[in-house]
Amino acid sequence: MTSPSPRLTLDAPVPGDLEDLHRIYSDARTWTHLPSGRFAGLATTRAALARWIEDWEREGLGAWVVREGGQVVGHGGCAVRGGAFWNLGYRFAPEAQGRGLATRVARAAVDAARERRPELPVVAYLLEHNAASAAVARKVGLSLRHRAPDAGNPDPTAIRLVMADRELSEQELAATLR
């Protein structure tokens, strides 16, 4: 358990977190910037939770379940993807957004990733119209490294940004776009 503040705790996910995470990931308000990403059923959340638990088992680090005053309010952190980079991500319940929680979690995640495997770049990929997510990435030291149409997005006008803590090689950038 990590605690960036007295009321905020960061825990590795466990099977018992399923219902709380599903509440967040199935809420349409959580997905205003990517409506097609919403978890429609409990099976989707269960499969995602299994992947998140595997991240921890494989790397000793992954995204945390974020609790404030004991209540699950979000999910975020860094997980290795494709053996090539740390993927920084965060998602919070609507009532927990806009209070700086994502920035605190992202800072802790970047620090933990750099300590665990500093040779890997830290990357966040997000949609251009998600200004709040881009602001969090900038606050923790990530800079824009790539901007292009978001392949596979149901919105043909969507633009994908790749932000990273360092310049990315062509191979590293290609890994982030898979």
XYZ file of N, CA, C and O in Angstrom:
712
model
N 0.851 -1.179 0.000
C 0.000 0.000 0.000
C 0.892 1.236 0.000
O 1.804 1.349 0.796
N 0.612 2.157 -0.887
C 1.289 3.437 -0.976
C 0.296 4.500 -0.551
O -0.890 4.385 -0.825
N 0.794 5.558 0.080
C -0.113 6.604 0.540
C 0.476 7.976 0.238
O 1.314 8.461 0.988
N 0.055 8.613 -0.881
C 0.574 9.941 -1.190
C 0.000 11.045 -0.290
O 0.454 12.163 -0.322
N -0.998 10.732 0.505
C -1.544 11.680 1.484
C -2.261 10.861 2.557
O -2.564 9.683 2.347
N -2.569 11.468 3.706
C -3.194 10.688 4.788
C -4.523 10.036 4.403
O -4.832 8.962 4.890
N -5.309 10.675 3.556
C -6.618 10.110 3.197
C -6.598 9.322 1.889
O -7.555 8.654 1.561
N -5.513 9.407 1.127
C -5.434 8.764 -0.182
C -4.502 7.566 -0.101
O -3.347 7.703 0.297
N -4.998 6.381 -0.465
C -4.160 5.185 -0.477
C -4.194 4.556 -1.856
O -5.201 4.638 -2.580
N -3.087 3.932 -2.202
C -2.924 3.274 -3.499
C -2.599 1.822 -3.227
O -1.577 1.523 -2.600
N -3.467 0.936 -3.685
C -3.302 -0.495 -3.427
C -3.253 -1.263 -4.735
O -3.970 -0.917 -5.695
N -2.464 -2.325 -4.765
C -2.515 -3.243 -5.902
C -3.937 -3.808 -5.979
O -4.558 -4.070 -4.948
N -4.460 -3.987 -7.179
C -5.823 -4.512 -7.296
C -5.913 -5.965 -6.867
O -4.951 -6.721 -6.997
N -7.080 -6.316 -6.342
C -7.375 -7.692 -5.938
C -8.775 -8.038 -6.461
O -9.563 -7.139 -6.777
N -9.110 -9.332 -6.562
C -10.427 -9.711 -7.070
C -11.590 -9.031 -6.344
O -12.614 -8.718 -6.961
N -11.442 -8.753 -5.068
C -12.504 -8.107 -4.306
C -12.794 -6.666 -4.730
O -13.789 -6.084 -4.290
N -11.961 -6.094 -5.585
C -12.176 -4.722 -6.080
C -13.123 -4.680 -7.278
O -13.441 -3.589 -7.775
N -13.569 -5.830 -7.745
C -14.362 -5.908 -8.974
C -15.567 -4.964 -8.983
O -15.732 -4.171 -9.923
N -16.409 -5.041 -8.007
C -17.641 -4.233 -8.013
C -17.342 -2.737 -8.000
O -17.975 -1.968 -8.732
N -16.399 -2.316 -7.166
C -16.061 -0.892 -7.101
C -15.482 -0.398 -8.424
O -15.824 0.691 -8.896
N -14.588 -1.183 -9.023
C -14.010 -0.776 -10.304
C -15.069 -0.769 -11.398
O -15.081 0.121 -12.260
N -15.965 -1.741 -11.360
C -17.022 -1.769 -12.371
C -17.934 -0.536 -12.247
O -18.346 0.033 -13.259
N -18.189 -0.115 -11.050
C -19.000 1.095 -10.838
C -18.371 2.286 -11.573
O -19.062 3.067 -12.223
N -17.066 2.404 -11.512
C -16.365 3.515 -12.167
C -16.289 3.303 -13.677
O -16.629 4.188 -14.458
N -15.849 2.128 -14.102
C -15.605 1.868 -15.519
C -16.886 1.688 -16.346
O -16.850 1.779 -17.561
N -18.009 1.442 -15.692
C -19.268 1.296 -16.438
C -20.080 2.596 -16.452
O -21.088 2.681 -17.147
N -19.649 3.600 -15.733
C -20.355 4.880 -15.641
C -20.053 5.714 -16.889
O -18.895 6.075 -17.136
N -21.057 6.025 -17.661
C -20.876 6.803 -18.897
C -20.202 8.142 -18.621
O -19.456 8.655 -19.468
N -20.421 8.719 -17.453
C -19.809 10.017 -17.127
C -18.288 9.909 -17.006
O -17.581 10.904 -17.166
N -17.793 8.717 -16.729
C -16.353 8.490 -16.632
C -15.715 8.508 -18.021
O -14.521 8.739 -18.147
N -16.509 8.286 -19.039
C -16.013 8.098 -20.404
C -16.420 9.235 -21.348
O -16.590 9.000 -22.539
N -16.555 10.446 -20.862
C -17.010 11.539 -21.736
C -16.059 11.778 -22.903
O -16.502 12.207 -23.964
N -14.772 11.483 -22.743
C -13.799 11.717 -23.814
C -13.631 10.520 -24.741
O -13.045 10.655 -25.811
N -14.143 9.365 -24.345
C -14.065 8.156 -25.170
C -15.261 7.262 -24.854
O -15.130 6.222 -24.200
N -16.459 7.660 -25.294
C -17.662 6.895 -24.962
C -17.581 5.416 -25.337
O -18.136 4.571 -24.631
N -16.862 5.092 -26.405
C -16.778 3.695 -26.841
C -15.922 2.851 -25.889
O -15.937 1.626 -25.974
N -15.204 3.467 -24.955
C -14.373 2.722 -24.023
C -15.104 2.205 -22.798
O -14.581 1.382 -22.055
N -16.322 2.648 -22.612
C -17.106 2.274 -21.431
C -17.250 0.760 -21.313
O -17.486 0.065 -22.288
N -17.093 0.234 -20.108
C -17.229 -1.194 -19.852
C -18.721 -1.506 -19.722
O -19.354 -1.134 -18.743
N -19.261 -2.184 -20.707
C -20.703 -2.433 -20.746
C -21.158 -3.512 -19.762
O -22.269 -3.457 -19.263
N -20.299 -4.467 -19.476
C -20.721 -5.556 -18.600
C -19.658 -5.913 -17.580
O -18.479 -5.582 -17.736
N -20.088 -6.609 -16.556
C -19.187 -7.032 -15.491
C -18.067 -7.931 -16.025
O -16.944 -7.888 -15.527
N -18.354 -8.712 -17.057
C -17.329 -9.593 -17.635
C -16.161 -8.784 -18.192
O -15.003 -9.205 -18.086
N -16.429 -7.626 -18.777
C -15.365 -6.762 -19.303
C -14.489 -6.260 -18.165
O -13.260 -6.267 -18.256
N -15.119 -5.842 -17.078
C -14.363 -5.362 -15.923
C -13.566 -6.508 -15.304
O -12.407 -6.326 -14.914
N -14.158 -7.678 -15.223
C -13.467 -8.847 -14.653
C -12.215 -9.162 -15.475
O -11.143 -9.429 -14.904
N -12.325 -9.127 -16.803
C -11.170 -9.409 -17.666
C -10.093 -8.333 -17.497
O -8.893 -8.651 -17.434
N -10.502 -7.073 -17.412
C -9.535 -5.989 -17.211
C -8.849 -6.141 -15.860
O -7.621 -5.997 -15.757
N -9.608 -6.434 -14.824
C -9.049 -6.612 -13.487
C -8.025 -7.749 -13.488
O -6.956 -7.629 -12.878
N -8.315 -8.824 -14.184
C -7.367 -9.936 -14.272
C -6.054 -9.476 -14.919
O -4.962 -9.836 -14.454
N -6.151 -8.649 -15.977
C -4.939 -8.112 -16.625
C -4.164 -7.211 -15.668
O -2.942 -7.250 -15.608
N -4.888 -6.393 -14.906
C -4.225 -5.481 -13.961
C -3.509 -6.248 -12.858
O -2.410 -5.879 -12.451
N -4.128 -7.311 -12.393
C -3.489 -8.153 -11.375
C -2.253 -8.833 -11.969
O -1.200 -8.911 -11.322
N -2.348 -9.290 -13.219
C -1.201 -9.908 -13.897
C -0.046 -8.927 -14.045
O 1.122 -9.308 -13.944
N -0.350 -7.637 -14.313
C 0.707 -6.622 -14.405
C 1.536 -6.616 -13.122
O 2.764 -6.599 -13.164
N 0.853 -6.635 -11.988
C 1.534 -6.629 -10.693
C 2.349 -7.898 -10.495
O 3.473 -7.840 -9.998
N 1.788 -9.036 -10.879
C 2.500 -10.304 -10.706
C 3.737 -10.364 -11.584
O 4.776 -10.867 -11.173
N 3.651 -9.830 -12.795
C 4.756 -9.884 -13.754
C 5.848 -8.863 -13.433
O 7.033 -9.167 -13.488
N 5.466 -7.629 -13.124
C 6.431 -6.539 -12.978
C 6.631 -6.044 -11.551
O 7.522 -5.232 -11.306
N 5.765 -6.462 -10.630
C 5.854 -5.920 -9.282
C 5.336 -4.498 -9.190
O 5.528 -3.819 -8.184
N 4.688 -4.051 -10.251
C 4.100 -2.719 -10.312
C 3.050 -2.728 -11.410
O 3.184 -3.419 -12.414
N 2.022 -1.963 -11.198
C 0.952 -1.805 -12.177
C 0.090 -0.653 -11.707
O 0.495 0.134 -10.854
N -1.096 -0.556 -12.249
C -2.012 0.507 -11.818
C -2.626 0.135 -10.477
O -2.928 -1.026 -10.207
N -2.776 1.145 -9.657
C -3.328 0.965 -8.320
C -4.842 1.180 -8.301
O -5.393 1.888 -9.145
N -5.480 0.625 -7.292
C -6.834 1.000 -6.936
C -6.668 2.171 -5.974
O -5.914 2.081 -5.000
N -7.327 3.278 -6.287
C -7.167 4.513 -5.512
C -8.334 4.629 -4.537
O -9.503 4.598 -4.947
N -7.991 4.761 -3.270
C -9.003 4.920 -2.231
C -8.808 6.258 -1.540
O -7.680 6.650 -1.239
N -9.912 6.905 -1.272
C -9.899 8.142 -0.508
C -10.807 7.925 0.696
O -11.992 7.620 0.519
N -10.232 8.022 1.882
C -11.015 7.741 3.086
C -11.595 6.342 3.081
O -12.678 6.105 3.616
N -10.892 5.397 2.463
C -11.346 4.013 2.420
C -12.267 3.665 1.254
O -12.503 2.501 0.974
N -12.791 4.662 0.558
C -13.702 4.439 -0.575
C -12.921 4.407 -1.889
O -12.048 5.255 -2.110
N -13.248 3.463 -2.781
C -12.602 3.407 -4.094
C -13.115 4.573 -4.933
O -14.328 4.714 -5.152
N -12.177 5.426 -5.368
C -12.536 6.601 -6.177
C -11.894 6.569 -7.552
O -12.212 7.405 -8.406
N -10.988 5.623 -7.775
C -10.337 5.576 -9.075
C -9.357 4.433 -9.201
O -9.256 3.562 -8.343
N -8.642 4.510 -10.322
C -7.706 3.472 -10.706
C -6.648 4.171 -11.543
O -6.972 4.931 -12.450
N -5.381 3.965 -11.222
C -4.355 4.613 -12.024
C -2.963 4.184 -11.630
O -2.742 3.672 -10.533
N -2.038 4.414 -12.551
C -0.652 4.080 -12.315
C 0.052 3.766 -13.610
O -0.408 4.149 -14.692
N 1.166 3.061 -13.512
C 1.971 2.678 -14.674
C 2.053 1.167 -14.775
O 2.236 0.487 -13.760
N 1.939 0.668 -15.993
C 2.095 -0.760 -16.260
C 2.926 -0.924 -17.526
O 2.785 -0.139 -18.465
N 3.792 -1.920 -17.544
C 4.621 -2.177 -18.722
C 3.733 -2.746 -19.828
O 2.931 -3.655 -19.599
N 3.890 -2.201 -21.014
C 3.159 -2.680 -22.181
C 4.159 -3.089 -23.263
O 5.076 -2.328 -23.585
N 3.961 -4.301 -23.770
C 4.798 -4.808 -24.851
C 6.269 -4.919 -24.495
O 7.114 -4.988 -25.385
N 6.585 -4.886 -23.207
C 7.973 -4.933 -22.787
C 8.764 -3.696 -23.187
O 9.972 -3.637 -22.981
N 8.070 -2.690 -23.741
C 8.768 -1.555 -24.346
C 8.609 -0.224 -23.629
O 9.418 0.671 -23.818
N 7.552 -0.069 -22.823
C 7.324 1.230 -22.187
C 6.376 1.077 -21.010
O 5.624 0.110 -20.914
N 6.436 2.044 -20.115
C 5.474 2.156 -19.024
C 4.292 2.939 -19.542
O 4.464 4.067 -20.032
N 3.111 2.391 -19.438
C 1.901 3.101 -19.833
C 1.296 3.744 -18.590
O 0.888 3.061 -17.658
N 1.255 5.080 -18.583
C 0.646 5.829 -17.495
C -0.822 6.032 -17.823
O -1.165 6.524 -18.900
N -1.689 5.639 -16.908
C -3.121 5.817 -17.118
C -3.822 6.105 -15.810
O -3.312 5.779 -14.731
N -4.985 6.724 -15.913
C -5.776 7.060 -14.725
C -7.222 7.226 -15.145
O -7.531 7.708 -16.227
N -8.105 6.771 -14.273
C -9.542 6.916 -14.488
C -10.173 7.052 -13.119
O -9.904 6.268 -12.222
N -11.012 8.078 -12.967
C -11.615 8.369 -11.669
C -13.121 8.493 -11.782
O -13.647 8.908 -12.828
N -13.798 8.150 -10.686
C -15.246 8.340 -10.609
C -15.532 9.827 -10.829
O -14.749 10.677 -10.419
N -16.648 10.147 -11.479
C -16.967 11.560 -11.759
C -16.907 12.459 -10.524
O -16.402 13.581 -10.586
N -17.375 11.953 -9.392
C -17.384 12.779 -8.180
C -15.978 13.026 -7.620
O -15.788 13.904 -6.770
N -14.982 12.298 -8.086
C -13.610 12.468 -7.622
C -12.759 13.288 -8.598
O -11.614 13.606 -8.307
N -13.303 13.627 -9.738
C -12.548 14.358 -10.750
C -12.431 15.839 -10.398
O -13.263 16.389 -9.691
N -11.374 16.449 -10.908
C -11.192 17.885 -10.759
C -10.621 18.324 -9.418
O -10.656 19.506 -9.088
N -10.087 17.374 -8.644
C -9.565 17.710 -7.323
C -8.074 17.415 -7.177
O -7.541 17.392 -6.082
N -7.396 17.158 -8.286
C -5.958 16.912 -8.245
C -5.547 15.495 -7.923
O -4.356 15.215 -7.801
N -6.509 14.588 -7.799
C -6.164 13.200 -7.465
C -5.356 12.532 -8.577
O -4.387 11.818 -8.297
N -5.737 12.760 -9.822
C -5.019 12.141 -10.944
C -3.561 12.586 -10.960
O -2.662 11.773 -11.207
N -3.321 13.848 -10.680
C -1.943 14.347 -10.667
C -1.141 13.685 -9.553
O -0.002 13.253 -9.762
N -1.723 13.559 -8.367
C -1.006 12.917 -7.259
C -0.706 11.455 -7.569
O 0.399 10.969 -7.311
N -1.684 10.752 -8.120
C -1.483 9.337 -8.466
C -0.456 9.214 -9.589
O 0.437 8.356 -9.534
N -0.556 10.062 -10.597
C 0.379 10.006 -11.729
C 1.808 10.283 -11.272
O 2.748 9.614 -11.722
N 1.996 11.242 -10.378
C 3.348 11.528 -9.859
C 3.918 10.302 -9.144
O 5.076 9.932 -9.352
N 3.113 9.696 -8.299
C 3.561 8.501 -7.575
C 3.881 7.376 -8.561
O 4.864 6.644 -8.391
N 3.066 7.235 -9.601
C 3.262 6.171 -10.584
C 4.543 6.371 -11.385
O 5.304 5.424 -11.604
N 4.776 7.590 -11.841
C 5.989 7.868 -12.616
C 7.225 7.618 -11.746
O 8.192 6.997 -12.200
N 7.200 8.073 -10.516
C 8.323 7.829 -9.608
C 8.559 6.332 -9.417
O 9.708 5.865 -9.468
N 7.487 5.575 -9.210
C 7.615 4.127 -8.994
C 8.144 3.425 -10.247
O 8.986 2.532 -10.155
N 7.662 3.837 -11.421
C 8.115 3.227 -12.677
C 9.599 3.507 -12.911
O 10.355 2.606 -13.291
N 10.007 4.739 -12.669
C 11.418 5.107 -12.868
C 12.316 4.361 -11.893
O 13.454 4.015 -12.229
N 11.829 4.114 -10.700
C 12.613 3.366 -9.717
C 12.705 1.890 -10.119
O 13.752 1.263 -9.995
N 11.608 1.339 -10.615
C 11.533 -0.092 -10.932
C 12.310 -0.443 -12.199
O 13.082 -1.393 -12.211
N 12.043 0.297 -13.288
C 12.706 0.016 -14.568
C 12.962 1.333 -15.292
O 12.237 1.715 -16.208
N 14.010 2.056 -14.904
C 14.268 3.393 -15.452
C 14.623 3.405 -16.934
O 14.526 4.458 -17.580
N 15.013 2.264 -17.464
C 15.383 2.223 -18.884
C 14.175 2.342 -19.812
O 14.318 2.640 -20.995
N 12.982 2.103 -19.290
C 11.777 2.180 -20.106
C 11.180 3.581 -20.059
O 11.060 4.167 -18.976
N 10.763 4.125 -21.214
C 10.103 5.423 -21.188
C 8.723 5.324 -20.542
O 8.080 4.274 -20.582
N 8.298 6.417 -19.943
C 6.941 6.527 -19.412
C 6.115 7.246 -20.462
O 6.484 8.332 -20.920
N 5.004 6.628 -20.848
C 4.179 7.131 -21.947
C 2.724 7.225 -21.509
O 2.220 6.352 -20.805
N 2.086 8.293 -21.935
C 0.621 8.411 -21.791
C 0.075 8.678 -23.176
O 0.589 9.541 -23.888
N -0.909 7.895 -23.593
C -1.558 8.227 -24.851
C -2.993 8.559 -24.546
O -3.653 7.925 -23.734
N -3.442 9.634 -25.164
C -4.749 10.191 -24.843
C -5.320 10.899 -26.054
O -4.617 11.137 -27.039
N -6.593 11.212 -25.963
C -7.241 11.937 -27.051
C -7.011 13.426 -26.870
O -7.057 13.951 -25.758
N -6.785 14.112 -27.973
C -6.442 15.535 -27.947
C -7.483 16.388 -27.234
O -7.133 17.336 -26.527
N -8.752 16.048 -27.386
C -9.790 16.871 -26.758
C -9.905 16.657 -25.243
O -10.641 17.365 -24.571
N -9.121 15.736 -24.686
C -9.133 15.505 -23.246
C -8.056 16.385 -22.593
O -6.992 15.930 -22.186
N -8.358 17.668 -22.499
C -7.397 18.652 -21.994
C -6.970 18.357 -20.560
O -5.813 18.571 -20.199
N -7.878 17.877 -19.724
C -7.530 17.592 -18.325
C -6.485 16.484 -18.236
O -5.528 16.579 -17.463
N -6.640 15.437 -19.030
C -5.677 14.336 -19.009
C -4.317 14.806 -19.523
O -3.272 14.448 -18.970
N -4.311 15.614 -20.573
C -3.055 16.159 -21.100
C -2.374 17.042 -20.057
O -1.149 17.009 -19.909
N -3.151 17.805 -19.314
C -2.580 18.670 -18.268
C -1.910 17.830 -17.184
O -0.814 18.180 -16.716
N -2.523 16.737 -16.795
C -1.921 15.851 -15.801
C -0.598 15.309 -16.339
O 0.425 15.328 -15.643
N -0.600 14.837 -17.579
C 0.628 14.286 -18.169
C 1.743 15.339 -18.188
O 2.895 15.034 -17.849
N 1.419 16.566 -18.553
C 2.432 17.631 -18.545
C 2.942 17.914 -17.130
O 4.135 18.134 -16.929
N 2.043 17.914 -16.154
C 2.441 18.199 -14.765
C 3.441 17.186 -14.222
O 4.226 17.504 -13.333
N 3.398 15.960 -14.741
C 4.328 14.937 -14.248
C 5.529 14.758 -15.178
O 6.256 13.777 -15.073
N 5.734 15.719 -16.074
C 6.950 15.743 -16.881
C 6.888 15.104 -18.244
O 7.928 14.910 -18.880
N 5.699 14.788 -18.738
C 5.599 14.206 -20.074
C 5.388 15.315 -21.093
O 4.718 16.310 -20.822
N 5.949 15.132 -22.285
C 5.828 16.098 -23.373
C 5.264 15.424 -24.607
O 5.431 14.216 -24.795
N 4.645 16.207 -25.456
C 4.078 15.679 -26.699
C 5.188 15.118 -27.585
O 6.163 15.802 -27.873
N 5.012 13.877 -28.017
C 5.995 13.205 -28.885
C 5.385 12.784 -30.215
O 6.115 12.510 -31.167
N 4.033 12.717 -30.272
C 3.381 12.267 -31.508
C 1.933 12.743 -31.490
O 1.291 12.735 -30.435
N 1.436 13.146 -32.649
C 0.038 13.554 -32.816
C -0.431 13.042 -34.166
O 0.208 13.317 -35.180
N -1.535 12.281 -34.178
C -2.043 11.708 -35.430
C -3.489 11.273 -35.236
O -3.960 11.158 -34.103
N -4.195 10.999 -36.349
C -5.550 10.448 -36.211
C -5.514 9.178 -35.365
O -4.539 8.415 -35.396
N -6.567 8.966 -34.590
C -6.646 7.820 -33.688
C -7.194 6.614 -34.441
O -8.415 6.455 -34.577
N -6.309 5.773 -34.911
C -6.697 4.598 -35.696
C -7.652 3.723 -34.910
O -7.427 3.433 -33.732
N -8.738 3.321 -35.534
C -9.696 2.421 -34.916
C -10.740 3.103 -34.053
O -11.661 2.446 -33.573
N -10.632 4.394 -33.841
C -11.620 5.112 -33.031
C -12.897 5.270 -33.848
O -12.834 5.637 -35.016
N -14.062 5.024 -33.250
C -15.315 5.194 -33.980
C -15.549 6.644 -34.431
O -16.315 6.884 -35.362
N -14.884 7.594 -33.792
C -14.973 9.000 -34.192
C -13.839 9.279 -35.177
O -12.670 9.350 -34.780
N -14.151 9.442 -36.460
C -13.094 9.618 -37.460
C -12.312 10.924 -37.300
O -11.239 11.075 -37.875
N -12.800 11.846 -36.490
C -12.084 13.112 -36.284
C -11.170 13.068 -35.046
O -10.465 14.043 -34.774
N -11.188 11.958 -34.311
C -10.399 11.859 -33.076
C -8.903 11.899 -33.386
O -8.421 11.247 -34.305
N -8.185 12.668 -32.573
C -6.738 12.781 -32.702
C -6.093 12.193 -31.443
O -6.452 12.529 -30.324
N -5.131 11.302 -31.653
C -4.414 10.635 -30.564
C -3.102 11.376 -30.311
O -2.373 11.692 -31.236
N -2.836 11.656 -29.043
C -1.566 12.234 -28.626
C -0.764 11.180 -27.885
O -1.327 10.420 -27.096
N 0.521 11.146 -28.145
C 1.432 10.305 -27.382
C 2.376 11.262 -26.662
O 3.073 12.053 -27.292
N 2.345 11.201 -25.345
C 3.214 12.040 -24.517
C 4.175 11.116 -23.789
O 3.803 10.002 -23.418
N 5.417 11.557 -23.619
C 6.416 10.698 -22.988
C 7.424 11.537 -22.214
O 7.564 12.736 -22.447
N 8.151 10.851 -21.331
C 9.140 11.531 -20.506
C 10.479 11.708 -21.204
O 11.411 12.263 -20.638
N 10.578 11.221 -22.437
C 11.818 11.353 -23.222
C 11.481 11.176 -24.687
O 10.383 10.752 -25.037
N 12.440 11.487 -25.539
C 12.258 11.217 -26.963
C 12.057 9.709 -27.137
O 12.672 8.925 -26.424
N 11.211 9.335 -28.092
C 10.956 7.924 -28.361
C 11.609 7.522 -29.675
O 11.523 8.259 -30.664
N 12.228 6.357 -29.682
C 12.753 5.824 -30.943
C 11.561 5.437 -31.823
O 10.423 5.334 -31.334
N 11.812 5.209 -33.088
C 10.729 4.766 -33.980
C 10.105 3.479 -33.461
O 8.887 3.314 -33.498
N 10.932 2.577 -32.954
C 10.444 1.296 -32.430
C 9.585 1.508 -31.181
O 8.526 0.899 -31.035
N 10.015 2.391 -30.278
C 9.237 2.672 -29.072
C 7.909 3.329 -29.425
O 6.863 2.969 -28.876
N 7.946 4.291 -30.350
C 6.705 4.945 -30.759
C 5.756 3.940 -31.392
O 4.568 3.920 -31.080
N 6.269 3.085 -32.258
C 5.426 2.060 -32.892
C 4.780 1.171 -31.841
O 3.596 0.811 -31.956
N 5.513 0.833 -30.781
C 4.955 -0.013 -29.707
C 3.799 0.690 -29.021
O 2.816 0.052 -28.626
N 3.862 2.008 -28.856
C 2.777 2.730 -28.186
C 1.529 2.827 -29.044
O 0.437 3.039 -28.523
N 1.675 2.692 -30.343
C 0.535 2.856 -31.256
C -0.163 1.547 -31.571
O -1.138 1.521 -32.318
N 0.306 0.426 -31.051
C -0.322 -0.876 -31.316
C -1.605 -1.008 -30.564
O -1.870 -0.582 -29.531
